[in-house]
Structure formats: C-alpha cells, structure tokens
CSV table of C-alpha atoms in Angstrom, one decimal:
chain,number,residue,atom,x,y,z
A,1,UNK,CA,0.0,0.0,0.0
A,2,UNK,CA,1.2,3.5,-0.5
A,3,UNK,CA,0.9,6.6,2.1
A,4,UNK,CA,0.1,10.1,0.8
A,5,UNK,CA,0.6,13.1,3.3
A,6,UNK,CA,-0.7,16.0,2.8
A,7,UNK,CA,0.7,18.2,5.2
A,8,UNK,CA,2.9,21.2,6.2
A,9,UNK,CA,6.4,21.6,6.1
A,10,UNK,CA,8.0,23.9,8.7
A,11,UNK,CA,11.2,25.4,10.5
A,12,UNK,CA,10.7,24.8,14.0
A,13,UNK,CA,12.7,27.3,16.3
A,14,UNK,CA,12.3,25.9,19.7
A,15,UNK,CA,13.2,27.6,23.0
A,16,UNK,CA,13.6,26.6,26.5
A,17,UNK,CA,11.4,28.6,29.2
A,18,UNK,CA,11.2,28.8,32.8
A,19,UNK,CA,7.4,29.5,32.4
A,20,UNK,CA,4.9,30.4,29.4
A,21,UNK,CA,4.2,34.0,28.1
A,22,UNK,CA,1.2,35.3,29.7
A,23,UNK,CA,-0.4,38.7,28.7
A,24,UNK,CA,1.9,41.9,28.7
A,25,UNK,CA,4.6,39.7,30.1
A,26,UNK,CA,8.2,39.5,28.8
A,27,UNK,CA,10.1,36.3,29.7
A,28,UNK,CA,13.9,35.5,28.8
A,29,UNK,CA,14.1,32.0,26.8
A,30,UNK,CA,16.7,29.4,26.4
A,31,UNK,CA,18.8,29.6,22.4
A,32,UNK,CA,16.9,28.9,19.5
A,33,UNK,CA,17.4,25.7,18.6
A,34,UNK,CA,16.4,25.5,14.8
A,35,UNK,CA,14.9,21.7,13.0
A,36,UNK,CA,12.6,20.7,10.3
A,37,UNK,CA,9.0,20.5,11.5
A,38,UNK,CA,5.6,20.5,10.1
A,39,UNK,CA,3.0,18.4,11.3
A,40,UNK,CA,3.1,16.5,7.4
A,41,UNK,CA,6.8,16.6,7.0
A,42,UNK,CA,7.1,15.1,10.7
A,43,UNK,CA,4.4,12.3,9.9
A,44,UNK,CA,6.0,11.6,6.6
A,45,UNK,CA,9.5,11.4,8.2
A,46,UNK,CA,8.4,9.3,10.7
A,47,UNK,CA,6.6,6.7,8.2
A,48,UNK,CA,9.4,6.5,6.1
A,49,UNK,CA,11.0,5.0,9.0
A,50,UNK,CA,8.5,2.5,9.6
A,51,UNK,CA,9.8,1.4,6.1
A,52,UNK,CA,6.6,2.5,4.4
A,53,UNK,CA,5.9,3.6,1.1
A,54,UNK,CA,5.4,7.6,1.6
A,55,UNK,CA,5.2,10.4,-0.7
A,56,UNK,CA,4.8,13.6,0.9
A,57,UNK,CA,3.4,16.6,-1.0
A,58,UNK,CA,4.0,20.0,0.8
A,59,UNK,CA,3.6,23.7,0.4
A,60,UNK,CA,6.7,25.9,0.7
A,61,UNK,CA,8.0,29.4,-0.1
A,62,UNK,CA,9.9,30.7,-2.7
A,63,UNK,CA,12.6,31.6,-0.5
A,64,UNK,CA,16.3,30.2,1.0
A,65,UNK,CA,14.3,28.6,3.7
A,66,UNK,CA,12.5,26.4,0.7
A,67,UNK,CA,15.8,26.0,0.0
A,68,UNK,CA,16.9,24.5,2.9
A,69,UNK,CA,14.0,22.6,3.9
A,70,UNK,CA,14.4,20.5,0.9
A,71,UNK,CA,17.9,19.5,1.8
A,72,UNK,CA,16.7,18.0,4.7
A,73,UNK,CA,13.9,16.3,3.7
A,74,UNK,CA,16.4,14.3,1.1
A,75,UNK,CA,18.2,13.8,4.1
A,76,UNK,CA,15.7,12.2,5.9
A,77,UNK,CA,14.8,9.7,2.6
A,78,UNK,CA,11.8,11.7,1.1
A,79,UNK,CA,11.7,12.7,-2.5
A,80,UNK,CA,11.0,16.4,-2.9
A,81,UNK,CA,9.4,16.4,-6.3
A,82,UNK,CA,6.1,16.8,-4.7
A,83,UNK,CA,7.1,20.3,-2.6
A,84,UNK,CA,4.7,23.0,-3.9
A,85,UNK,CA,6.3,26.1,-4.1
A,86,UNK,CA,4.0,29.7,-3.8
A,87,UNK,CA,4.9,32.8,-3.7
A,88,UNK,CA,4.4,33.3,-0.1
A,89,UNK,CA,7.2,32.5,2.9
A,90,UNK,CA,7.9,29.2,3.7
A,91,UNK,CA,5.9,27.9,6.8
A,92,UNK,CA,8.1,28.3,10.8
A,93,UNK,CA,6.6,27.6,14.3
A,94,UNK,CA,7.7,29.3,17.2
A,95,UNK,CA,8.0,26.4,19.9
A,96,UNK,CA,8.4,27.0,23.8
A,97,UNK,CA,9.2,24.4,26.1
A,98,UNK,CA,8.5,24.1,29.7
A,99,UNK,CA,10.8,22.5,32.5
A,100,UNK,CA,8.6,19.6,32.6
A,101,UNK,CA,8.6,18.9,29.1
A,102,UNK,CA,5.2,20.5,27.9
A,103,UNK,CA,5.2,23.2,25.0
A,104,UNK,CA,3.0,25.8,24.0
A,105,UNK,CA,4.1,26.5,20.0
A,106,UNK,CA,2.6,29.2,17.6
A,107,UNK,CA,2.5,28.4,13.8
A,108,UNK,CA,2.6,30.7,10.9
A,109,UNK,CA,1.0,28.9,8.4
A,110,UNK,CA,0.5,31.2,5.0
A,111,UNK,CA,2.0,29.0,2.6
A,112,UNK,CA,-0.5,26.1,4.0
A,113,UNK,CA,-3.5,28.2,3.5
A,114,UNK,CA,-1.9,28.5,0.0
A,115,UNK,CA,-3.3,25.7,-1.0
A,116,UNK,CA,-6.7,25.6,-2.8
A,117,UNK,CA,-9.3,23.0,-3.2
A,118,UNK,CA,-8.2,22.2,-7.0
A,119,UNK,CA,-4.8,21.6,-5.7
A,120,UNK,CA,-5.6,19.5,-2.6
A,121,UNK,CA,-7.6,17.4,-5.3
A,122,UNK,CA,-5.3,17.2,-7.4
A,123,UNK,CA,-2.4,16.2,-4.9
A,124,UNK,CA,-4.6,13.1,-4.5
A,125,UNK,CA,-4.8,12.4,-8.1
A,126,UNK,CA,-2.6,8.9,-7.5
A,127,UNK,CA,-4.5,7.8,-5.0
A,128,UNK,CA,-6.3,4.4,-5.1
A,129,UNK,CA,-8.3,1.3,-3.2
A,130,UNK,CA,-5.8,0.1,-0.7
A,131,UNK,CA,-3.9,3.2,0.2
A,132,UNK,CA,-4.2,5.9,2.5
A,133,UNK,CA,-4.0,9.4,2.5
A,134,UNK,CA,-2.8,11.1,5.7
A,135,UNK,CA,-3.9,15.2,6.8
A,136,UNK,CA,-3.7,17.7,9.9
A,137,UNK,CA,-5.2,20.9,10.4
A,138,UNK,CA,-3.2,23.3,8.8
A,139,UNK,CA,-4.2,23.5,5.8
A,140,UNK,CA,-8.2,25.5,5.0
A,141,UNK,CA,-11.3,23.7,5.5
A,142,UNK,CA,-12.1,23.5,2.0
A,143,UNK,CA,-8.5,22.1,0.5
A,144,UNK,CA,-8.9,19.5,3.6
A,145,UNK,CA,-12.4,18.8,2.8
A,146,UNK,CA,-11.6,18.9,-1.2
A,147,UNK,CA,-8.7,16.4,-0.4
A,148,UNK,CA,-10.4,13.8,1.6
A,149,UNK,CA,-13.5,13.5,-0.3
A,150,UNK,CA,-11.4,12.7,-3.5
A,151,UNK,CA,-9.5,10.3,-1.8
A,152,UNK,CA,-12.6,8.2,-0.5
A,153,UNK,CA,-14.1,8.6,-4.3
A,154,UNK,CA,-11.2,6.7,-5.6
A,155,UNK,CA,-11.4,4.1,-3.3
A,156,UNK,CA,-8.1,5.0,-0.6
A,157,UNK,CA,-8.9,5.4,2.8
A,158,UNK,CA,-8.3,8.5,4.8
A,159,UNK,CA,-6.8,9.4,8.6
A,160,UNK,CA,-7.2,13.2,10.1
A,161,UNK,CA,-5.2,14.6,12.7
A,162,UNK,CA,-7.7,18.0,13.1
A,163,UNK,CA,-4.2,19.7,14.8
A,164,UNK,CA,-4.1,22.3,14.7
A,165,UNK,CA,-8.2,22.7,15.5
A,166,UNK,CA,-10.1,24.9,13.4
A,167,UNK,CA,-13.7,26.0,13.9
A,168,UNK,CA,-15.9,24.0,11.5
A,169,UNK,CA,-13.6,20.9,11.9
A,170,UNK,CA,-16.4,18.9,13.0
A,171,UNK,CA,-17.9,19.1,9.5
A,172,UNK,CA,-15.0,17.0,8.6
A,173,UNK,CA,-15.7,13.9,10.8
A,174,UNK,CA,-17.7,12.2,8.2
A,175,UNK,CA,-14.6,12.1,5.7
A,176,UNK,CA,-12.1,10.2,8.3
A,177,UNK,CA,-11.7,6.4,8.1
A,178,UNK,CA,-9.8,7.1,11.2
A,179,UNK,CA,-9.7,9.8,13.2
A,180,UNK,CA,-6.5,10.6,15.4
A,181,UNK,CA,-7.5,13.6,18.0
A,182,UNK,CA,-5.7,14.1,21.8
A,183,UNK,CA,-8.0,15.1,24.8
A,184,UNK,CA,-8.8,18.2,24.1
A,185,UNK,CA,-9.6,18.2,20.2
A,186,UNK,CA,-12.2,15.0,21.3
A,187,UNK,CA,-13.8,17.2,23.3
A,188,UNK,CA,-14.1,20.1,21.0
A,189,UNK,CA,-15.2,18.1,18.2
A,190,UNK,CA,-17.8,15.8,20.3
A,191,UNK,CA,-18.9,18.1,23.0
A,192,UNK,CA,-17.8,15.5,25.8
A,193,UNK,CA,-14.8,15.5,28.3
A,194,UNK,CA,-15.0,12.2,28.8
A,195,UNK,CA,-12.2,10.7,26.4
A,196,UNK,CA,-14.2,7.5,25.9
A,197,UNK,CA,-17.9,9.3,25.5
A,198,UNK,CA,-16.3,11.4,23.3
A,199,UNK,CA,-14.9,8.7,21.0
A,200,UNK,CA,-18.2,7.4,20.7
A,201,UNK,CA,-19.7,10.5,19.8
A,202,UNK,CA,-17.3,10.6,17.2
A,203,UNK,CA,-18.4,7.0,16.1
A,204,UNK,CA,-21.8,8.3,15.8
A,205,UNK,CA,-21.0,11.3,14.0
A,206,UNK,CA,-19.3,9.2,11.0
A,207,UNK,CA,-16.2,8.9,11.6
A,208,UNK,CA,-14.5,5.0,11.4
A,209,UNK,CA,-12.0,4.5,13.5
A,210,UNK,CA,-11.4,6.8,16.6
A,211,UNK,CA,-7.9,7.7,18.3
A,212,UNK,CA,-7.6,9.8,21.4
A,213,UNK,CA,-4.6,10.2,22.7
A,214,UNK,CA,-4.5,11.0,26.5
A,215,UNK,CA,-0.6,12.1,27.2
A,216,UNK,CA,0.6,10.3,30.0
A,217,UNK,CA,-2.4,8.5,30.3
A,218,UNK,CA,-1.6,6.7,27.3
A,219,UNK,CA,-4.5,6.2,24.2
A,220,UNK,CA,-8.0,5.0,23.5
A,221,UNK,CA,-9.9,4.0,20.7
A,222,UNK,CA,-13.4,3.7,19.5
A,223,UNK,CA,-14.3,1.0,16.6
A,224,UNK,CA,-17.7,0.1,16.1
A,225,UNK,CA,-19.2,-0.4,19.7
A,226,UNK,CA,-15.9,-1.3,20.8
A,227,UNK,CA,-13.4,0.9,22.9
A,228,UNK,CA,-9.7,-0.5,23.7
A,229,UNK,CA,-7.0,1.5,26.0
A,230,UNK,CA,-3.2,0.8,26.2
A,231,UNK,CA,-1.7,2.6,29.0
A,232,UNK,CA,1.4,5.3,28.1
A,233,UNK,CA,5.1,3.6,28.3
A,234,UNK,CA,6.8,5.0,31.8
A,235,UNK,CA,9.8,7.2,30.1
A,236,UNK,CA,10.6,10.7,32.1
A,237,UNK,CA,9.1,14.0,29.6
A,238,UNK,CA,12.0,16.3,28.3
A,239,UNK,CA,9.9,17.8,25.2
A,240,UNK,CA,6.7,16.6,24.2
A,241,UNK,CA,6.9,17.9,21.0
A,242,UNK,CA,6.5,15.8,17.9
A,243,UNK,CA,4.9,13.2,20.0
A,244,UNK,CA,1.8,13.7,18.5
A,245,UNK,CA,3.0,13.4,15.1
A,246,UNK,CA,5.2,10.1,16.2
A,247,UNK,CA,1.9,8.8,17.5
A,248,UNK,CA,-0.2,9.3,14.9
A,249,UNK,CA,2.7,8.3,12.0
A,250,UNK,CA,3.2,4.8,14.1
A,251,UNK,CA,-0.1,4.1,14.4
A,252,UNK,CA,-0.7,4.7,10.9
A,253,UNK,CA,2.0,2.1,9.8
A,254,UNK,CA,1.2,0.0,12.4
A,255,UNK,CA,-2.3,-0.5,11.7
A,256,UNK,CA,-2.8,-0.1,7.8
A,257,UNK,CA,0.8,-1.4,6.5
A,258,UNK,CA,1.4,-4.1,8.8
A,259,UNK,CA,-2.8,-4.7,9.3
A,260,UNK,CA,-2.2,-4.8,13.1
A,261,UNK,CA,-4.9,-5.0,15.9
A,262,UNK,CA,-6.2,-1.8,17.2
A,263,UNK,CA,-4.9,-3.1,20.6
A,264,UNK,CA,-1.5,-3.2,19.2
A,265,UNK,CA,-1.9,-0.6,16.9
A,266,UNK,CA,-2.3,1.6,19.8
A,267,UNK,CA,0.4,-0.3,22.0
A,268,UNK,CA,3.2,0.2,19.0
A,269,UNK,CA,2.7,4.3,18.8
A,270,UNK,CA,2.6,4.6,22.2
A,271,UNK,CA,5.8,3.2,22.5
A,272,UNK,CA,7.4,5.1,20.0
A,273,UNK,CA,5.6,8.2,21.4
A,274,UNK,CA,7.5,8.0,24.5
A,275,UNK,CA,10.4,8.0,22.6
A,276,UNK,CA,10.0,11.2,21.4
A,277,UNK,CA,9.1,12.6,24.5
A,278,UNK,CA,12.2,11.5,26.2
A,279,UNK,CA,14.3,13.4,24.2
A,280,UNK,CA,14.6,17.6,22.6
A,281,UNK,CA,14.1,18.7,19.5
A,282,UNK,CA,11.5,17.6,17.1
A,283,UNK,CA,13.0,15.3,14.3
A,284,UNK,CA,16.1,15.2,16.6
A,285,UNK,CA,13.7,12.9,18.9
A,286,UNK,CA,11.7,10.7,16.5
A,287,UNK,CA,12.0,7.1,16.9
A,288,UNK,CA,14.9,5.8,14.5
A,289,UNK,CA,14.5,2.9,12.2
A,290,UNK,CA,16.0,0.2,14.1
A,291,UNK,CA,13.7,1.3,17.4
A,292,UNK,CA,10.6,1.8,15.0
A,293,UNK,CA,12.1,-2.0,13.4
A,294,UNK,CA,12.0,-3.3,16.9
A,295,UNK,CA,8.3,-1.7,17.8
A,296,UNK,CA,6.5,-3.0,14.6
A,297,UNK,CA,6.5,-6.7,13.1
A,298,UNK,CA,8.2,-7.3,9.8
A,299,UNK,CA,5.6,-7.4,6.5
C-alpha cells in the first residue's frame, strides 16, 4: 500500500522557558534551537522510518528557507518532487518548552492556507483502493475537505489529525476512516470530556476509527461499539513535541501497513511516542529505524 501526506512543512525554532508568556509579560528563553518540522513533514519522516511507502506533497515558499527545507527532507529519505512552491514565505513555528517537558508553539501557516481545493484534489490524483492518505489541520477547511473526499471517491482510505483545531472541523468527521485527536480536540469536536464518550460521539458522527490520545495517560480508541485503551510507556518528559506526530505516524503504519490489531496498533505508537518525549528537539527525537524495526513486526 502507498501513504500520501498532505501536510505542512515547517522550521521549527524551539526555546527553552522557565514558564509560558502570559499577557503583557516579557520572559527571557533558552537559544533557538532550529529543526525541520511540520505536522506532514514530521508524519511523513516518521513513516518512512516504519519502512513505508510515503510520498509527501507539501507547500513551501519561494525563498532560501524552501531551499533548505528541501535538503533536509532528502536527508531524511523523502523525494521532494512533490514540494509545492507559492509565492508566499515558507511555513516556521515558534516552539516554547517548559521545564517539565510541555510546549505551548505558535504556527505561521501562509504557505498552508496557499493551498486551494483544485490543488488538494489534485495532490490526490494517485490515490487508489488500498492506500491511505494522511492530513492535519493546517491546511483551510475547503482544501482539507476537497482532499479527503477525493481520496474516499477513488477508493483510498483516509486518517485526520484535526491539529491544529479549526472551527468548522467537525464538519470534517464524516470524511475520516480514522480519526487521530488528543484530549482536548475530542472534546471540542464531540462536546464531551469524557475521552471515551467522546470517541463514541465521534463514532456516531461518521467517523470509522477513533484515536484519542490522552498524554501520560496513554490512548483509547473507538471502533464500532468497541473501545480499547493501552496505557502510556513510563519514560521521564524532556519535550513533548512531535509526540503527537510520532503517535499518529506509528499508528498509521502500524495498523494499515502491517494490518495490526487496534490493541496493538495503539500499544506500537505509544511506545514510539515516549520515545520522542524523552528526548529535545523535534526530528532530533523521532523514533529511528531500528527502534521503530523493533516496535513493529516485519511485513
């Protein structure tokens, strides 16, 4: 099978912080330390670990950073022929970490919102029954919505990570084969706080397959009238960032390439979760290949 992601590609400037900006404040941070980010590019890394077959198609300026992003994404084993360039700046995120780990990260996103409904359609133009495409929340309502419902009508199956949350995301529900949200998105999108109502509610509302991922709690998921939980793998929390994206890449691979169970689906990216967490940096701390090798079965 064959993964598309249709994502964002990003420089991430991360900064350690003794505590968050609050209102009128002014706080001194740690140095920038700069990495490749992006929701997509991070999921599409991370995949291409798992040893699946991932093409990554990607928004970007027309400027040195487009440059440079580039040269690290053919680092990291992904062809680049599917970058889009605009004439806009290529995409950042301003990342702050906490002592305990946790991060609080704003996201410029113009080059995402770049991309129009005929082009999101388009990107999916390869696309058929037995592969998946993969998309966040970065990207407008209408490319996401343009994107996902051309994947289903040729016959691939689709996974949403709604991050970042838009309003109107709920809309979207309907269109996910498998829906990958944490706490706090489940309970936007269902109207619940309850982790496991609100996967239901998420059943009920169309969605397939429901992930929520519950941080150091570990995961849950909703499948038909079923609900499974894994508990989170005991690691210490240096930066949570990326974890997310490890989760949601692993669980992907896990369940789809190597047709896993959802217990085990879920048991496989929480493991490689809590690798990222253990470590900085964003695609400094993804899971390599031989950790992801020894998380997942062989084909």
């Amino acid at each position: 099978m064959r993964f598309l992601v249709l994502g964002t590609v990003m420089i991430d400037e991360a900064m350690a912080v003794s505590v968050f900006p609050a209102p009128g404040a002014t706080i001194i941070a740690g140095p920038v330390q700069r990495d490749l980010g992006g929701k997509g590019a991070n999921q599409a890394i991370v995949l291409e670990r798992c040893g699946a077959d991932v093409r990554l198609v990607a928004p970007v300026g027309e400027d040195a950073d487009a440059e440079w992003v580039a040269g690290e994404l053919a680092a990291a084993g992904l062809d680049i022929a599917d970058l889009v360039p605009l004439d806009r700046p290529t995409d950042r995120s301003l990342i702050f970490v906490g002592p305990a780990g946790e991060n609080a990260i704003a996201s410029i996103v113009e080059a995402a919102e770049g991309v129009d409904a005929r082009l999101a359609e388009e990107s999916v133009s390869g696309l058929g029954p037995g592969d998946l495409l993969v998309m966040q929340g970065n990207m407008t309502l209408d490319a996401t919505r343009a994107a996902l419902t051309a994947a289903r009508r040729r016959g691939a199956r689709t996974l949403l990570n709604p991050s970042p949350i838009r309003d109107g995301m709920a809309g979207l529900v309907p269109l996910a084969d498998c829906l990958v949200v944490n706490e706090g998105e489940a309970a936007l999108l269902s109207g619940s706080d309850d982790p496991a109502s609100a996967a239901r509610r998420l059943i009920e509302a169309g969605a397939g397959t429901v992930v929520v991922t519950l941080g150091s709690r570990g995961a849950l998921a909703a499948q038909g009238g079923d609900v499974v939980a894994v508990a989170a793998e005991p690691v210490e929390a240096v930066d949570t960032t990326g974890a997310g994206d490890t989760f949601a890449a692993v669980f992907a691979a896990a369940r789809y390439d190597r047709g896993l169970a959802l217990r085990d689906s879920l048991t496989a990216a929480a493991r490689a979760a809590a690798i990222t967490v253990s470590r900085k940096g964003t695609r400094a701390a993804f899971p390599s290949r031989d950790a992801l090798a020894r998380i997942l079965p062989p084909r």
